Short mmCIF file of C-alpha atoms in Angstrom, two decimals:
data_model
loop_
_atom_site.label_atom_id
_atom_site.label_comp_id
_atom_site.label_asym_id
_atom_site.label_seq_id
_atom_site.Cartn_x
_atom_site.Cartn_y
_atom_site.Cartn_z
CA UNK A 1 -39.32 -23.06 -0.44
CA UNK A 2 -36.10 -22.71 -2.44
CA UNK A 3 -34.08 -22.07 0.72
CA UNK A 4 -35.59 -25.15 2.37
CA UNK A 5 -34.79 -27.32 -0.65
CA UNK A 6 -31.21 -26.10 -0.78
CA UNK A 7 -30.88 -26.57 2.98
CA UNK A 8 -32.05 -30.17 2.62
CA UNK A 9 -29.75 -30.86 -0.33
CA UNK A 10 -26.78 -29.13 1.28
CA UNK A 11 -27.09 -30.98 4.59
CA UNK A 12 -27.29 -34.43 3.05
CA UNK A 13 -24.65 -33.66 0.42
CA UNK A 14 -22.15 -32.51 3.05
CA UNK A 15 -22.85 -35.65 5.06
CA UNK A 16 -22.34 -37.84 1.99
CA UNK A 17 -19.08 -36.08 1.12
CA UNK A 18 -17.84 -36.51 4.69
CA UNK A 19 -18.58 -40.24 4.48
CA UNK A 20 -17.29 -40.63 0.92
CA UNK A 21 -13.90 -42.16 1.86
CA UNK A 22 -15.71 -44.68 4.06
CA UNK A 23 -18.25 -45.41 1.33
CA UNK A 24 -15.55 -45.94 -1.31
CA UNK A 25 -13.74 -48.32 1.03
CA UNK A 26 -16.93 -50.33 1.56
CA UNK A 27 -16.97 -49.49 5.26
CA UNK A 28 -19.80 -48.68 7.62
CA UNK A 29 -20.12 -46.31 10.58
CA UNK A 30 -22.26 -45.88 13.71
CA UNK A 31 -24.59 -48.81 14.36
CA UNK A 32 -24.36 -49.93 10.74
CA UNK A 33 -21.63 -52.56 11.30
CA UNK A 34 -24.07 -54.46 13.49
CA UNK A 35 -26.98 -53.86 11.10
CA UNK A 36 -24.91 -55.12 8.17
CA UNK A 37 -23.86 -58.20 10.10
CA UNK A 38 -27.51 -59.04 10.87
CA UNK A 39 -28.51 -58.41 7.25
CA UNK A 40 -25.77 -60.55 5.70
CA UNK A 41 -26.41 -63.33 8.18
CA UNK A 42 -30.02 -63.33 7.01
CA UNK A 43 -29.34 -63.09 3.28
CA UNK A 44 -26.35 -65.43 3.10
CA UNK A 45 -27.03 -67.92 5.89
CA UNK A 46 -30.82 -67.69 6.22
CA UNK A 47 -30.60 -66.81 9.91
CA UNK A 48 -33.14 -64.09 10.56
CA UNK A 49 -32.77 -62.44 13.92
CA UNK A 50 -36.18 -61.56 15.32
CA UNK A 51 -37.63 -64.65 13.67
CA UNK A 52 -35.09 -67.35 14.52
CA UNK A 53 -33.70 -65.76 17.68
CA UNK A 54 -34.68 -63.10 20.25
CA UNK A 55 -34.03 -59.53 19.16
CA UNK A 56 -33.74 -56.14 20.79
CA UNK A 57 -35.90 -54.50 18.08
CA UNK A 58 -39.47 -55.12 16.87
CA UNK A 59 -39.74 -57.35 13.83
CA UNK A 60 -40.31 -54.69 11.15
CA UNK A 61 -36.86 -53.23 11.87
CA UNK A 62 -35.59 -56.04 9.66
CA UNK A 63 -36.85 -54.19 6.58
CA UNK A 64 -34.67 -51.05 6.79
CA UNK A 65 -31.76 -53.15 8.05
CA UNK A 66 -31.88 -55.74 5.25
CA UNK A 67 -32.80 -53.48 2.30
CA UNK A 68 -29.36 -51.75 2.10
CA UNK A 69 -27.71 -55.18 1.94
CA UNK A 70 -29.62 -56.27 -1.16
CA UNK A 71 -26.90 -54.73 -3.33
CA UNK A 72 -24.18 -56.42 -1.32
CA UNK A 73 -22.19 -55.55 1.82
CA UNK A 74 -19.82 -53.17 0.00
CA UNK A 75 -22.56 -50.64 -0.78
CA UNK A 76 -24.35 -50.90 2.54
CA UNK A 77 -23.34 -47.44 3.80
CA UNK A 78 -24.19 -45.74 0.50
CA UNK A 79 -27.61 -47.36 0.19
CA UNK A 80 -28.40 -46.67 3.85
CA UNK A 81 -27.59 -42.99 3.42
CA UNK A 82 -29.66 -42.79 0.23
CA UNK A 83 -32.58 -44.48 2.02
CA UNK A 84 -32.53 -42.03 4.93
CA UNK A 85 -32.10 -39.05 2.60
CA UNK A 86 -35.20 -40.17 0.74
CA UNK A 87 -37.08 -40.64 4.03
CA UNK A 88 -36.24 -37.11 5.20
CA UNK A 89 -37.16 -35.67 1.81
CA UNK A 90 -40.51 -37.45 1.80
CA UNK A 91 -41.25 -36.32 5.36
CA UNK A 92 -40.53 -32.68 4.51
CA UNK A 93 -42.62 -32.94 1.34
CA UNK A 94 -45.61 -34.23 3.32
CA UNK A 95 -45.02 -31.73 6.12
CA UNK A 96 -45.03 -28.72 3.79
CA UNK A 97 -47.57 -30.21 1.35
CA UNK A 98 -45.05 -29.98 -1.43
CA UNK A 99 -43.98 -26.51 -0.40
CA UNK A 100 -47.48 -25.01 -0.44
CA UNK A 101 -47.92 -24.91 3.34
CA UNK A 102 -45.65 -22.04 4.27
CA UNK A 103 -46.75 -22.15 7.91
CA UNK A 104 -44.98 -25.53 8.13
CA UNK A 105 -41.58 -24.12 7.16
CA UNK A 106 -40.41 -23.45 10.76
CA UNK A 107 -41.23 -27.07 11.65
CA UNK A 108 -39.38 -28.27 8.54
CA UNK A 109 -36.31 -26.16 9.37
CA UNK A 110 -36.34 -27.49 12.91
CA UNK A 111 -36.28 -31.06 11.58
CA UNK A 112 -33.33 -30.25 9.33
CA UNK A 113 -31.58 -28.60 12.30
CA UNK A 114 -32.18 -31.76 14.35
CA UNK A 115 -30.71 -33.98 11.63
CA UNK A 116 -27.67 -31.70 11.55
CA UNK A 117 -27.19 -31.37 15.32
CA UNK A 118 -27.57 -35.12 15.87
CA UNK A 119 -25.72 -36.09 12.69
CA UNK A 120 -23.66 -38.87 14.35
CA UNK A 121 -26.90 -40.74 15.09
CA UNK A 122 -29.64 -39.16 12.94
CA UNK A 123 -28.30 -40.76 9.76
CA UNK A 124 -26.60 -43.81 11.24
CA UNK A 125 -29.24 -45.44 13.44
CA UNK A 126 -32.79 -46.75 13.11
CA UNK A 127 -34.24 -43.54 14.54
CA UNK A 128 -33.27 -42.03 11.20
CA UNK A 129 -36.08 -44.16 9.77
CA UNK A 130 -38.72 -43.77 12.47
CA UNK A 131 -38.21 -40.02 12.89
CA UNK A 132 -39.34 -39.08 9.34
CA UNK A 133 -42.27 -41.51 9.62
CA UNK A 134 -43.54 -39.75 12.75
CA UNK A 135 -42.95 -36.30 11.22
CA UNK A 136 -45.15 -37.28 8.27
CA UNK A 137 -47.72 -38.83 10.61
CA UNK A 138 -48.08 -35.58 12.57
CA UNK A 139 -48.57 -33.69 9.29
CA UNK A 140 -51.41 -36.04 8.32
CA UNK A 141 -52.96 -36.74 11.72
CA UNK A 142 -55.87 -34.29 11.56
CA UNK A 143 -56.54 -34.59 7.80
CA UNK A 144 -55.94 -38.28 7.16
CA UNK A 145 -55.90 -40.08 10.53
CA UNK A 146 -55.98 -43.54 8.95
CA UNK A 147 -52.83 -42.86 6.92
CA UNK A 148 -51.19 -41.35 10.00
CA UNK A 149 -52.18 -44.47 11.93
CA UNK A 150 -50.46 -46.68 9.37
CA UNK A 151 -47.28 -44.59 9.52
CA UNK A 152 -47.24 -44.60 13.32
CA UNK A 153 -47.85 -48.35 13.48
CA UNK A 154 -45.05 -49.04 11.00
CA UNK A 155 -42.73 -46.77 13.01
CA UNK A 156 -43.69 -48.54 16.25
CA UNK A 157 -42.89 -51.93 14.74
CA UNK A 158 -39.41 -50.60 13.92
CA UNK A 159 -38.72 -48.87 17.26
CA UNK A 160 -41.21 -48.89 20.15
CA UNK A 161 -41.25 -45.20 21.08
CA UNK A 162 -43.87 -44.00 18.49
CA UNK A 163 -46.42 -45.97 20.52
CA UNK A 164 -46.45 -42.93 22.82
CA UNK A 165 -47.74 -40.79 19.93
CA UNK A 166 -50.40 -43.41 19.17
CA UNK A 167 -51.49 -43.40 22.82
CA UNK A 168 -51.85 -39.61 22.90
CA UNK A 169 -53.81 -39.62 19.64
CA UNK A 170 -56.17 -42.36 20.83
CA UNK A 171 -56.96 -40.44 24.01
CA UNK A 172 -57.44 -37.02 22.44
CA UNK A 173 -58.77 -37.32 18.90
CA UNK A 174 -62.43 -37.68 18.05
CA UNK A 175 -61.44 -39.79 15.03
CA UNK A 176 -59.24 -42.08 17.09
CA UNK A 177 -60.96 -45.15 15.66
CA UNK A 178 -59.33 -44.51 12.29
CA UNK A 179 -55.88 -44.39 13.92
CA UNK A 180 -56.61 -47.52 15.95
CA UNK A 181 -58.04 -49.48 13.03
CA UNK A 182 -55.13 -48.62 10.76
CA UNK A 183 -52.59 -49.54 13.43
CA UNK A 184 -54.40 -52.77 14.19
CA UNK A 185 -54.39 -53.67 10.50
CA UNK A 186 -50.63 -53.18 10.26
CA UNK A 187 -50.14 -55.25 13.41
CA UNK A 188 -52.30 -58.12 12.12
CA UNK A 189 -50.30 -58.24 8.88
CA UNK A 190 -46.99 -58.31 10.77
CA UNK A 191 -48.22 -61.05 13.10
CA UNK A 192 -49.49 -63.10 10.15
CA UNK A 193 -46.13 -62.80 8.37
CA UNK A 194 -44.27 -63.75 11.55
CA UNK A 195 -46.53 -66.78 12.05
CA UNK A 196 -46.08 -67.93 8.43
CA UNK A 197 -42.30 -67.72 8.85
CA UNK A 198 -42.33 -69.56 12.18
CA UNK A 199 -41.16 -66.55 14.18
CA UNK A 200 -44.20 -65.86 16.32
CA UNK A 201 -42.40 -67.05 19.46
CA UNK A 202 -39.83 -64.27 19.08
CA UNK A 203 -42.28 -61.51 18.21
CA UNK A 204 -42.34 -59.88 21.67
CA UNK A 205 -38.80 -60.60 22.84
CA UNK A 206 -37.83 -56.96 22.30
CA UNK A 207 -39.95 -56.13 25.36
CA UNK A 208 -37.94 -58.31 27.75
CA UNK A 209 -34.49 -58.88 26.26
CA UNK A 210 -32.95 -55.87 28.00
CA UNK A 211 -34.57 -56.48 31.36
CA UNK A 212 -31.27 -57.31 33.10
CA UNK A 213 -29.46 -54.12 32.07
CA UNK A 214 -27.89 -51.85 34.67
CA UNK A 215 -27.82 -48.04 34.55
CA UNK A 216 -26.34 -46.76 31.29
CA UNK A 217 -23.91 -43.88 31.80
CA UNK A 218 -25.91 -41.35 29.78
CA UNK A 219 -29.32 -42.05 31.32
CA UNK A 220 -30.73 -39.18 33.42
CA UNK A 221 -31.40 -41.45 36.40
CA UNK A 222 -27.78 -42.65 36.28
CA UNK A 223 -26.46 -39.13 36.99
CA UNK A 224 -25.95 -39.52 40.76
CA UNK A 225 -23.95 -42.74 40.35
CA UNK A 226 -21.84 -41.31 37.56
CA UNK A 227 -20.84 -38.49 39.87
CA UNK A 228 -20.22 -40.96 42.70
CA UNK A 229 -17.75 -42.71 40.40
CA UNK A 230 -16.11 -39.40 39.47
CA UNK A 231 -15.80 -38.41 43.13
CA UNK A 232 -14.35 -41.80 44.06
CA UNK A 233 -17.20 -43.08 46.24
CA UNK A 234 -16.37 -46.68 47.20
CA UNK A 235 -18.24 -49.21 45.07
CA UNK A 236 -19.11 -46.74 42.31
CA UNK A 237 -17.60 -47.33 38.88
CA UNK A 238 -18.21 -47.33 35.15
CA UNK A 239 -17.69 -50.59 33.26
CA UNK A 240 -18.12 -52.00 29.76
CA UNK A 241 -21.09 -54.27 29.16
CA UNK A 242 -19.47 -56.51 26.56
CA UNK A 243 -22.70 -58.27 25.53
CA UNK A 244 -24.49 -55.01 24.71
CA UNK A 245 -21.43 -52.94 23.76
CA UNK A 246 -22.33 -50.12 26.12
CA UNK A 247 -21.02 -48.44 29.27
CA UNK A 248 -22.91 -48.87 32.50
CA UNK A 249 -22.48 -47.51 35.99
CA UNK A 250 -22.86 -49.15 39.39
CA UNK A 251 -22.63 -47.87 42.92
CA UNK A 252 -24.35 -47.81 46.31
CA UNK A 253 -28.10 -48.00 45.79
CA UNK A 254 -27.92 -48.24 42.01
CA UNK A 255 -29.87 -51.49 42.08
CA UNK A 256 -32.75 -49.65 43.75
CA UNK A 257 -32.86 -47.13 40.90
CA UNK A 258 -32.90 -49.97 38.39
CA UNK A 259 -35.74 -51.69 40.24
CA UNK A 260 -37.73 -48.46 40.59
CA UNK A 261 -37.34 -47.28 36.99
CA UNK A 262 -40.12 -49.40 35.48
CA UNK A 263 -42.70 -48.75 38.26
CA UNK A 264 -41.89 -45.03 38.07
CA UNK A 265 -42.43 -45.10 34.31
CA UNK A 266 -45.79 -46.84 34.72
CA UNK A 267 -46.93 -44.31 37.33
CA UNK A 268 -45.84 -41.44 35.08
CA UNK A 269 -47.77 -42.92 32.15
CA UNK A 270 -50.92 -43.27 34.24
CA UNK A 271 -50.69 -39.69 35.49
CA UNK A 272 -50.11 -38.34 31.98
CA UNK A 273 -52.99 -40.41 30.58
CA UNK A 274 -55.37 -39.09 33.27
CA UNK A 275 -54.27 -35.51 32.54
CA UNK A 276 -54.87 -36.09 28.84
CA UNK A 277 -58.37 -37.42 29.49
CA UNK A 278 -59.20 -34.37 31.62
CA UNK A 279 -57.58 -31.95 29.19
CA UNK A 280 -59.45 -33.42 26.23
CA UNK A 281 -62.68 -32.05 27.67
CA UNK A 282 -61.27 -28.52 27.76
CA UNK A 283 -60.44 -28.19 24.06
CA UNK A 284 -62.84 -27.78 21.18
CA UNK A 285 -61.05 -26.84 17.95
CA UNK A 286 -59.00 -29.18 15.77
CA UNK A 287 -55.95 -26.96 16.30
CA UNK A 288 -56.23 -27.28 20.08
CA UNK A 289 -56.68 -31.04 19.79
CA UNK A 290 -53.60 -31.34 17.59
CA UNK A 291 -51.63 -29.24 20.08
CA UNK A 292 -52.86 -31.48 22.90
CA UNK A 293 -51.79 -34.63 21.02
CA UNK A 294 -48.30 -33.19 20.60
CA UNK A 295 -48.15 -32.11 24.24
CA UNK A 296 -49.32 -35.50 25.49
CA UNK A 297 -46.93 -37.34 23.18
CA UNK A 298 -44.06 -35.13 24.36
CA UNK A 299 -44.88 -35.93 28.00
CA UNK A 300 -45.13 -39.68 27.33
CA UNK A 301 -41.92 -39.78 25.31
CA UNK A 302 -40.24 -37.60 27.92
CA UNK A 303 -41.22 -40.12 30.58
CA UNK A 304 -39.70 -42.90 28.45
CA UNK A 305 -36.42 -41.00 28.54
CA UNK A 306 -36.37 -39.56 32.06
CA UNK A 307 -37.34 -42.81 33.83
CA UNK A 308 -35.34 -45.12 31.56
CA UNK A 309 -32.29 -46.93 32.90
CA UNK A 310 -30.96 -46.86 29.34
CA UNK A 311 -29.89 -43.56 27.81
CA UNK A 312 -28.64 -43.19 24.25
CA UNK A 313 -28.05 -40.13 22.07
CA UNK A 314 -30.69 -41.19 19.54
CA UNK A 315 -33.37 -40.72 22.20
CA UNK A 316 -33.41 -37.03 21.31
CA UNK A 317 -34.77 -38.18 17.96
CA UNK A 318 -37.81 -39.41 19.85
CA UNK A 319 -38.68 -35.92 21.05
CA UNK A 320 -37.79 -33.96 17.91
CA UNK A 321 -40.62 -35.30 15.66
CA UNK A 322 -43.12 -34.47 18.41
CA UNK A 323 -41.80 -30.91 18.55
CA UNK A 324 -42.23 -30.76 14.77
CA UNK A 325 -45.88 -31.68 15.32
CA UNK A 326 -46.20 -28.96 17.94
CA UNK A 327 -44.59 -26.30 15.74
CA UNK A 328 -46.94 -27.29 12.95
CA UNK A 329 -50.10 -26.32 14.87
CA UNK A 330 -48.97 -23.91 17.60
CA UNK A 331 -45.67 -22.34 16.59
CA UNK A 332 -45.66 -19.62 19.26
CA UNK A 333 -46.25 -22.14 22.06
CA UNK A 334 -43.57 -24.55 20.85
CA UNK A 335 -40.81 -22.25 19.63
CA UNK A 336 -39.07 -22.01 23.00
CA UNK A 337 -39.35 -25.77 23.41
CA UNK A 338 -37.78 -26.23 19.98
CA UNK A 339 -34.88 -23.93 20.88
CA UNK A 340 -34.34 -25.70 24.21
CA UNK A 341 -34.41 -29.11 22.56
CA UNK A 342 -31.94 -27.92 19.91
CA UNK A 343 -29.55 -26.91 22.70
CA UNK A 344 -30.04 -30.33 24.29
CA UNK A 345 -29.29 -31.94 20.93
CA UNK A 346 -26.06 -29.98 20.64
CA UNK A 347 -25.03 -31.01 24.15
CA UNK A 348 -25.89 -34.61 23.30
CA UNK A 349 -23.54 -34.61 20.32
CA UNK A 350 -20.85 -33.02 22.46
CA UNK A 351 -21.21 -35.95 24.87
CA UNK A 352 -21.34 -38.56 22.10
CA UNK A 353 -19.13 -38.94 20.22
CA UNK A 354 -16.95 -35.89 20.92
CA UNK A 355 -16.43 -36.23 24.68
CA UNK A 356 -17.49 -39.84 25.18
CA UNK A 357 -14.09 -41.38 25.87
CA UNK A 358 -13.17 -38.69 28.45
CA UNK A 359 -16.61 -39.24 29.98
CA UNK A 360 -16.12 -42.96 30.52
CA UNK A 361 -12.67 -42.13 31.88
CA UNK A 362 -14.56 -40.12 34.51
CA UNK A 363 -13.27 -36.69 33.58
CA UNK A 364 -15.46 -33.95 35.11
CA UNK A 365 -15.87 -31.61 32.11
CA UNK A 366 -17.83 -34.05 29.90
CA UNK A 367 -19.80 -35.09 32.98
CA UNK A 368 -20.84 -31.45 33.48
CA UNK A 369 -21.95 -31.28 29.84
CA UNK A 370 -23.96 -34.48 30.32
CA UNK A 371 -25.42 -33.13 33.56
CA UNK A 372 -26.59 -29.99 31.75
CA UNK A 373 -28.14 -32.09 28.97
CA UNK A 374 -29.95 -34.37 31.42
CA UNK A 375 -31.18 -31.40 33.46
CA UNK A 376 -32.66 -29.91 30.28
CA UNK A 377 -34.43 -33.18 29.47
CA UNK A 378 -35.92 -33.34 32.96
CA UNK A 379 -36.97 -29.68 32.74
CA UNK A 380 -38.64 -30.21 29.35
CA UNK A 381 -40.48 -33.25 30.69
CA UNK A 382 -41.65 -31.26 33.72
CA UNK A 383 -42.81 -28.44 31.44
CA UNK A 384 -44.95 -30.83 29.38
CA UNK A 385 -46.62 -32.36 32.43
CA UNK A 386 -47.31 -28.94 33.99
CA UNK A 387 -48.67 -27.66 30.68
CA UNK A 388 -51.01 -30.65 30.53
CA UNK A 389 -52.10 -30.02 34.11
CA UNK A 390 -52.85 -26.36 33.36
CA UNK A 391 -55.14 -27.37 30.49
CA UNK A 392 -56.72 -30.23 32.44
CA UNK A 393 -57.62 -28.07 35.44
CA UNK A 394 -58.15 -24.72 33.72
CA UNK A 395 -61.93 -24.72 34.01
CA UNK A 396 -61.82 -26.05 37.54
CA UNK A 397 -59.50 -23.20 38.51
CA UNK A 398 -61.79 -20.69 36.84
CA UNK A 399 -64.75 -22.01 38.78
CA UNK A 400 -62.94 -22.10 42.11
CA UNK A 401 -61.18 -18.73 41.88
CA UNK A 402 -64.23 -16.52 42.65
CA UNK A 403 -64.84 -18.45 45.88
CA UNK A 404 -61.41 -17.40 47.06
CA UNK A 405 -62.54 -13.81 47.44
CA UNK A 406 -62.39 -12.34 43.97
CA UNK A 407 -65.79 -11.03 42.91
CA UNK A 408 -67.64 -13.24 40.46
CA UNK A 409 -68.53 -11.51 37.24
CA UNK A 410 -72.18 -10.56 37.18
CA UNK A 411 -74.33 -10.17 34.17
CA UNK A 412 -75.47 -6.64 33.36
CA UNK A 413 -79.21 -6.11 33.92
CA UNK A 414 -81.40 -6.09 30.86
CA UNK A 415 -82.49 -2.57 29.93
CA UNK A 416 -86.11 -1.73 30.52
CA UNK A 417 -88.41 -1.54 27.52
CA UNK A 418 -88.51 2.26 27.89
CA UNK A 419 -84.71 2.50 27.82
CA UNK A 420 -84.77 0.67 24.54
#
C-alpha cells in the first residue's frame, strides 16, 4: 500500500511541479482555456452554455468546468489539478477499499500508469473526471450496484461514453434494476434542474451538434485518407476545422466513410448486445458476471472508438477504466490487454502532442506511429468481440463437437450390488 500511495503522490506532484510556472502565471493548458472561457462567461455574464445555447457536452459537464472558476480565472489551472488529483485519489481508495484489498493493487497501478502515459490529456480534459468515476463504479458494481449506478449516470451526464458500461451492466447483471433505478433517478434530477432553468430545449443538443463533422485525422477509419494525403492522391488533404479547432481529412470516398460510420456503429452495438445476452446464460458466478460486464463494456466502448469519425487522444481514457474493472475480477485474463492498451496509450501520446505538428504536415514517421496505434485499437476491439463470441457459443460448441466425429463421453456403468 505504501508504494501505491507514494506512486500516486509522486505522479501528481511531478505534474504539479511541471505546471507550476503556468499556474503562477495564471495560465491554463490543454482544453482548459476553452473550459475557463465557458465558466467565466457563465459566472460573469450569466450565459450558461448547455442551458442558453447548444453544447457539445451533456449538461452535467458544467459542474467540473465551472467549479475551478469559483476562485477566479487566475487559479483555474491550480483548482482543476487539485480537483482531478482528489478524484484519482478517491477512485483508488474505493478500488482498493482503503488499501485492504490487495488483489486490486494491479488494477490501481494500471490506472496510475494510464494517468502518466496519457498525462497531456488525463489531467487536462473532462475524461480526467469521468475516468475516476467509472473506476470507482466498477469497484462497487457487484457489492453496491445502486451506488455504482449513480456514479455511472453522473459520468454519462458529463461525457457520453460511460453509457456503454451501463448498457453492459443492464444486460448482464441480475441486480440490473438497482443500476437502472439509480441512473434514472440521476437523470430525472438533471432534467428537472434543466427545466427549472429554462434549458430543457438544449438538453440533447450534444447528440447532434457534431453531426456535420468530417473525418478527424486521428480516427481509425480516417487512416486510408490520411495516407492518401501523404502519398499525394488528388483530392486528398488535411485541413483545419476552424469552428471545432481540429484537423480533418478529406479525399476520394471519404464522404462514404462518414455516412457509413453511424450505421456501422449501430450494427456493431446490436451484435455486441446479442452476444452479451447469449453469453449471460453461460456464466453463473458473480466473478464471471463481473468479467462479462467488463468484456461487454470494452467491446461497446471499442466500437465507439473504431467506428467513430472523430478520434481524440482522450478516447484511450474510455477504455482504461474498463480494463481496470477487468483486472479487478480476472487479472490473468486482462493482464495482456492492459499491457497492450498501455502501449497504445504511449503511442497516443507520441502522436499528440509530441508528433502532432509533423503529422498534420503529412510527414510519414508520425503517420506510421498513428497507424500502429490505430491497428492496436482495432485488434483490441476484435479481441473483445471474439472473446464474447467464445463465451456466447461455448455450450453450443460443446454440444455440437461430438457430432463431428469425436466420441461423446459416456457414463460409467453402475457397479452391481455384488461388486459393492
